[in-house]
């Protein structure tokens, strides 16, 4: 488990630094937006915040792994009932990432939520669909009108 912790920490650190580097490219657009009287927070704020938290968690995991006693180091089971569900969840999220741009936020997110709600609950399909549509629309409205972040892309983009 100690070795896996180091590998996972390294992957998260690389991902965190990559996101920070990419989002720093958003600064030019943000400064133009801010100078035109826009919001003081730009599109780079939350990716950087999440990346910094991820880097901190990676550092904590490395520190805890270095202090781990040899008798606490256990074997990781890569294929079990729980891990299969996790792998399938990752597959669904990967497919969601692939269909997000062409289908648009509302359709892709509704489909993803429907799959997860149906899979993790035993509700009838029409309740899962209704909940998925409501949640997707609420998220869209919050981002579009409260946070002023456009999610207009995909098949309904102008």
mmCIF file of C-alpha atoms in Angstrom:
data_model
loop_
_atom_site.group_PDB
_atom_site.id
_atom_site.type_symbol
_atom_site.label_atom_id
_atom_site.label_comp_id
_atom_site.label_asym_id
_atom_site.label_seq_id
_atom_site.Cartn_x
_atom_site.Cartn_y
_atom_site.Cartn_z
ATOM 1 C CA UNK A 1 0.000 0.000 0.000
ATOM 2 C CA UNK A 2 2.906 2.313 0.701
ATOM 3 C CA UNK A 3 4.153 2.021 -2.874
ATOM 4 C CA UNK A 4 0.647 2.636 -4.245
ATOM 5 C CA UNK A 5 0.338 5.754 -2.054
ATOM 6 C CA UNK A 6 3.540 7.164 -3.544
ATOM 7 C CA UNK A 7 2.408 6.411 -7.096
ATOM 8 C CA UNK A 8 -1.036 7.931 -6.503
ATOM 9 C CA UNK A 9 0.510 11.009 -4.864
ATOM 10 C CA UNK A 10 2.826 11.497 -7.833
ATOM 11 C CA UNK A 11 -0.057 11.198 -10.309
ATOM 12 C CA UNK A 12 -2.154 13.706 -8.347
ATOM 13 C CA UNK A 13 0.794 16.110 -8.049
ATOM 14 C CA UNK A 14 1.483 15.976 -11.788
ATOM 15 C CA UNK A 15 -2.212 16.502 -12.519
ATOM 16 C CA UNK A 16 -2.405 19.390 -10.031
ATOM 17 C CA UNK A 17 0.636 21.173 -11.488
ATOM 18 C CA UNK A 18 -0.639 20.583 -15.034
ATOM 19 C CA UNK A 19 -4.022 22.139 -14.248
ATOM 20 C CA UNK A 20 -2.352 25.135 -12.602
ATOM 21 C CA UNK A 21 -0.086 25.678 -15.618
ATOM 22 C CA UNK A 22 -2.988 25.392 -18.062
ATOM 23 C CA UNK A 23 -5.271 27.695 -16.070
ATOM 24 C CA UNK A 24 -2.593 30.369 -15.778
ATOM 25 C CA UNK A 25 -3.158 30.821 -19.508
ATOM 26 C CA UNK A 26 -6.654 32.062 -18.665
ATOM 27 C CA UNK A 27 -5.202 35.168 -16.987
ATOM 28 C CA UNK A 28 -5.107 37.281 -20.159
ATOM 29 C CA UNK A 29 -8.807 36.720 -20.846
ATOM 30 C CA UNK A 30 -9.614 37.326 -17.182
ATOM 31 C CA UNK A 31 -7.740 40.644 -17.070
ATOM 32 C CA UNK A 32 -9.603 41.876 -20.139
ATOM 33 C CA UNK A 33 -12.884 40.802 -18.542
ATOM 34 C CA UNK A 34 -11.996 42.428 -15.195
ATOM 35 C CA UNK A 35 -10.801 45.684 -16.764
ATOM 36 C CA UNK A 36 -14.108 45.861 -18.639
ATOM 37 C CA UNK A 37 -15.946 45.925 -15.291
ATOM 38 C CA UNK A 38 -16.383 42.175 -14.888
ATOM 39 C CA UNK A 39 -16.173 39.987 -11.811
ATOM 40 C CA UNK A 40 -12.910 39.926 -9.810
ATOM 41 C CA UNK A 41 -12.927 36.132 -10.005
ATOM 42 C CA UNK A 42 -12.131 34.540 -13.304
ATOM 43 C CA UNK A 43 -12.377 31.099 -14.824
ATOM 44 C CA UNK A 44 -8.994 30.140 -13.405
ATOM 45 C CA UNK A 45 -10.012 30.545 -9.742
ATOM 46 C CA UNK A 46 -11.649 27.185 -8.963
ATOM 47 C CA UNK A 47 -9.346 24.952 -11.013
ATOM 48 C CA UNK A 48 -6.386 26.504 -9.187
ATOM 49 C CA UNK A 49 -8.077 26.159 -5.778
ATOM 50 C CA UNK A 50 -8.903 22.504 -6.444
ATOM 51 C CA UNK A 51 -5.373 21.877 -7.742
ATOM 52 C CA UNK A 52 -3.779 23.425 -4.640
ATOM 53 C CA UNK A 53 -6.006 21.272 -2.402
ATOM 54 C CA UNK A 54 -5.017 18.228 -4.470
ATOM 55 C CA UNK A 55 -1.326 19.085 -4.077
ATOM 56 C CA UNK A 56 -1.766 19.482 -0.316
ATOM 57 C CA UNK A 57 -3.550 16.123 -0.082
ATOM 58 C CA UNK A 58 -0.742 14.515 -2.109
ATOM 59 C CA UNK A 59 1.848 15.938 0.280
ATOM 60 C CA UNK A 60 -0.125 14.697 3.306
ATOM 61 C CA UNK A 61 -0.423 11.214 1.777
ATOM 62 C CA UNK A 62 3.345 11.097 1.144
ATOM 63 C CA UNK A 63 4.057 12.233 4.717
ATOM 64 C CA UNK A 64 1.702 9.638 6.202
ATOM 65 C CA UNK A 65 3.161 6.926 3.960
ATOM 66 C CA UNK A 66 6.699 7.782 5.042
ATOM 67 C CA UNK A 67 5.629 7.437 8.708
ATOM 68 C CA UNK A 68 3.753 4.174 8.035
ATOM 69 C CA UNK A 69 5.017 1.245 10.080
ATOM 70 C CA UNK A 70 5.948 -1.893 8.133
ATOM 71 C CA UNK A 71 3.249 -3.905 9.920
ATOM 72 C CA UNK A 72 0.582 -1.382 8.802
ATOM 73 C CA UNK A 73 1.566 -1.747 5.149
ATOM 74 C CA UNK A 74 -1.061 -3.981 3.544
ATOM 75 C CA UNK A 75 -1.670 -5.486 0.136
ATOM 76 C CA UNK A 76 -4.097 -3.699 -2.179
ATOM 77 C CA UNK A 77 -6.750 -5.819 -3.874
ATOM 78 C CA UNK A 78 -7.171 -4.480 -7.413
ATOM 79 C CA UNK A 79 -10.105 -6.661 -8.425
ATOM 80 C CA UNK A 80 -13.033 -7.048 -6.034
ATOM 81 C CA UNK A 81 -16.735 -6.226 -6.047
ATOM 82 C CA UNK A 82 -16.075 -2.721 -4.759
ATOM 83 C CA UNK A 83 -13.233 -2.057 -7.172
ATOM 84 C CA UNK A 84 -15.315 -3.227 -10.140
ATOM 85 C CA UNK A 85 -17.946 -0.634 -9.241
ATOM 86 C CA UNK A 86 -15.232 2.010 -8.992
ATOM 87 C CA UNK A 87 -13.784 1.034 -12.391
ATOM 88 C CA UNK A 88 -17.237 1.147 -13.983
ATOM 89 C CA UNK A 89 -17.840 4.563 -12.402
ATOM 90 C CA UNK A 90 -14.575 5.803 -13.904
ATOM 91 C CA UNK A 91 -15.638 4.430 -17.285
ATOM 92 C CA UNK A 92 -18.967 6.278 -17.071
ATOM 93 C CA UNK A 93 -17.148 9.513 -16.172
ATOM 94 C CA UNK A 94 -14.706 9.008 -19.057
ATOM 95 C CA UNK A 95 -17.602 8.529 -21.490
ATOM 96 C CA UNK A 96 -19.236 11.636 -19.991
ATOM 97 C CA UNK A 97 -16.078 13.633 -20.687
ATOM 98 C CA UNK A 98 -16.093 12.392 -24.296
ATOM 99 C CA UNK A 99 -19.740 13.273 -24.977
ATOM 100 C CA UNK A 100 -19.816 16.561 -23.045
ATOM 101 C CA UNK A 101 -18.527 18.754 -25.878
ATOM 102 C CA UNK A 102 -20.567 17.333 -28.771
ATOM 103 C CA UNK A 103 -23.862 16.888 -26.876
ATOM 104 C CA UNK A 104 -23.671 19.883 -24.580
ATOM 105 C CA UNK A 105 -23.844 20.234 -20.821
ATOM 106 C CA UNK A 106 -27.526 19.553 -20.164
ATOM 107 C CA UNK A 107 -27.870 16.408 -22.300
ATOM 108 C CA UNK A 108 -24.534 14.836 -21.298
ATOM 109 C CA UNK A 109 -24.959 15.649 -17.610
ATOM 110 C CA UNK A 110 -28.536 14.375 -17.578
ATOM 111 C CA UNK A 111 -27.386 11.084 -19.136
ATOM 112 C CA UNK A 112 -24.507 10.708 -16.679
ATOM 113 C CA UNK A 113 -26.695 11.495 -13.678
ATOM 114 C CA UNK A 114 -29.400 9.128 -14.920
ATOM 115 C CA UNK A 115 -26.878 6.278 -15.168
ATOM 116 C CA UNK A 116 -25.489 6.910 -11.681
ATOM 117 C CA UNK A 117 -28.869 7.451 -10.000
ATOM 118 C CA UNK A 118 -30.342 4.338 -11.624
ATOM 119 C CA UNK A 119 -27.253 2.299 -10.790
ATOM 120 C CA UNK A 120 -26.876 3.360 -7.150
ATOM 121 C CA UNK A 121 -30.580 3.543 -6.300
ATOM 122 C CA UNK A 122 -33.454 1.238 -7.010
ATOM 123 C CA UNK A 123 -35.836 3.947 -8.165
ATOM 124 C CA UNK A 124 -37.974 3.542 -11.265
ATOM 125 C CA UNK A 125 -36.427 4.864 -14.481
ATOM 126 C CA UNK A 126 -38.827 7.809 -14.819
ATOM 127 C CA UNK A 127 -37.917 9.107 -11.319
ATOM 128 C CA UNK A 128 -34.241 8.798 -12.165
ATOM 129 C CA UNK A 129 -34.805 10.723 -15.381
ATOM 130 C CA UNK A 130 -36.835 13.440 -13.651
ATOM 131 C CA UNK A 131 -34.217 13.908 -10.920
ATOM 132 C CA UNK A 132 -31.437 13.980 -13.531
ATOM 133 C CA UNK A 133 -33.169 16.645 -15.622
ATOM 134 C CA UNK A 134 -33.970 18.828 -12.605
ATOM 135 C CA UNK A 135 -30.425 18.640 -11.210
ATOM 136 C CA UNK A 136 -28.861 19.357 -14.631
ATOM 137 C CA UNK A 137 -31.098 22.368 -15.223
ATOM 138 C CA UNK A 138 -30.452 23.746 -11.717
ATOM 139 C CA UNK A 139 -26.678 23.390 -12.192
ATOM 140 C CA UNK A 140 -26.940 25.066 -15.612
ATOM 141 C CA UNK A 141 -28.978 27.976 -14.219
ATOM 142 C CA UNK A 142 -26.582 28.491 -11.301
ATOM 143 C CA UNK A 143 -23.533 28.525 -13.563
ATOM 144 C CA UNK A 144 -25.149 30.594 -16.320
ATOM 145 C CA UNK A 145 -27.034 33.217 -14.312
ATOM 146 C CA UNK A 146 -25.522 33.264 -10.811
ATOM 147 C CA UNK A 147 -21.845 32.601 -11.554
ATOM 148 C CA UNK A 148 -22.047 34.066 -15.071
ATOM 149 C CA UNK A 149 -20.178 31.115 -16.590
ATOM 150 C CA UNK A 150 -21.400 30.080 -20.014
ATOM 151 C CA UNK A 151 -22.102 26.395 -20.523
ATOM 152 C CA UNK A 152 -23.453 26.907 -24.042
ATOM 153 C CA UNK A 153 -21.691 24.401 -26.233
ATOM 154 C CA UNK A 154 -22.652 21.229 -28.007
ATOM 155 C CA UNK A 155 -25.691 20.695 -30.213
ATOM 156 C CA UNK A 156 -27.645 23.648 -28.751
ATOM 157 C CA UNK A 157 -24.834 26.187 -29.076
ATOM 158 C CA UNK A 158 -25.714 29.222 -31.186
#
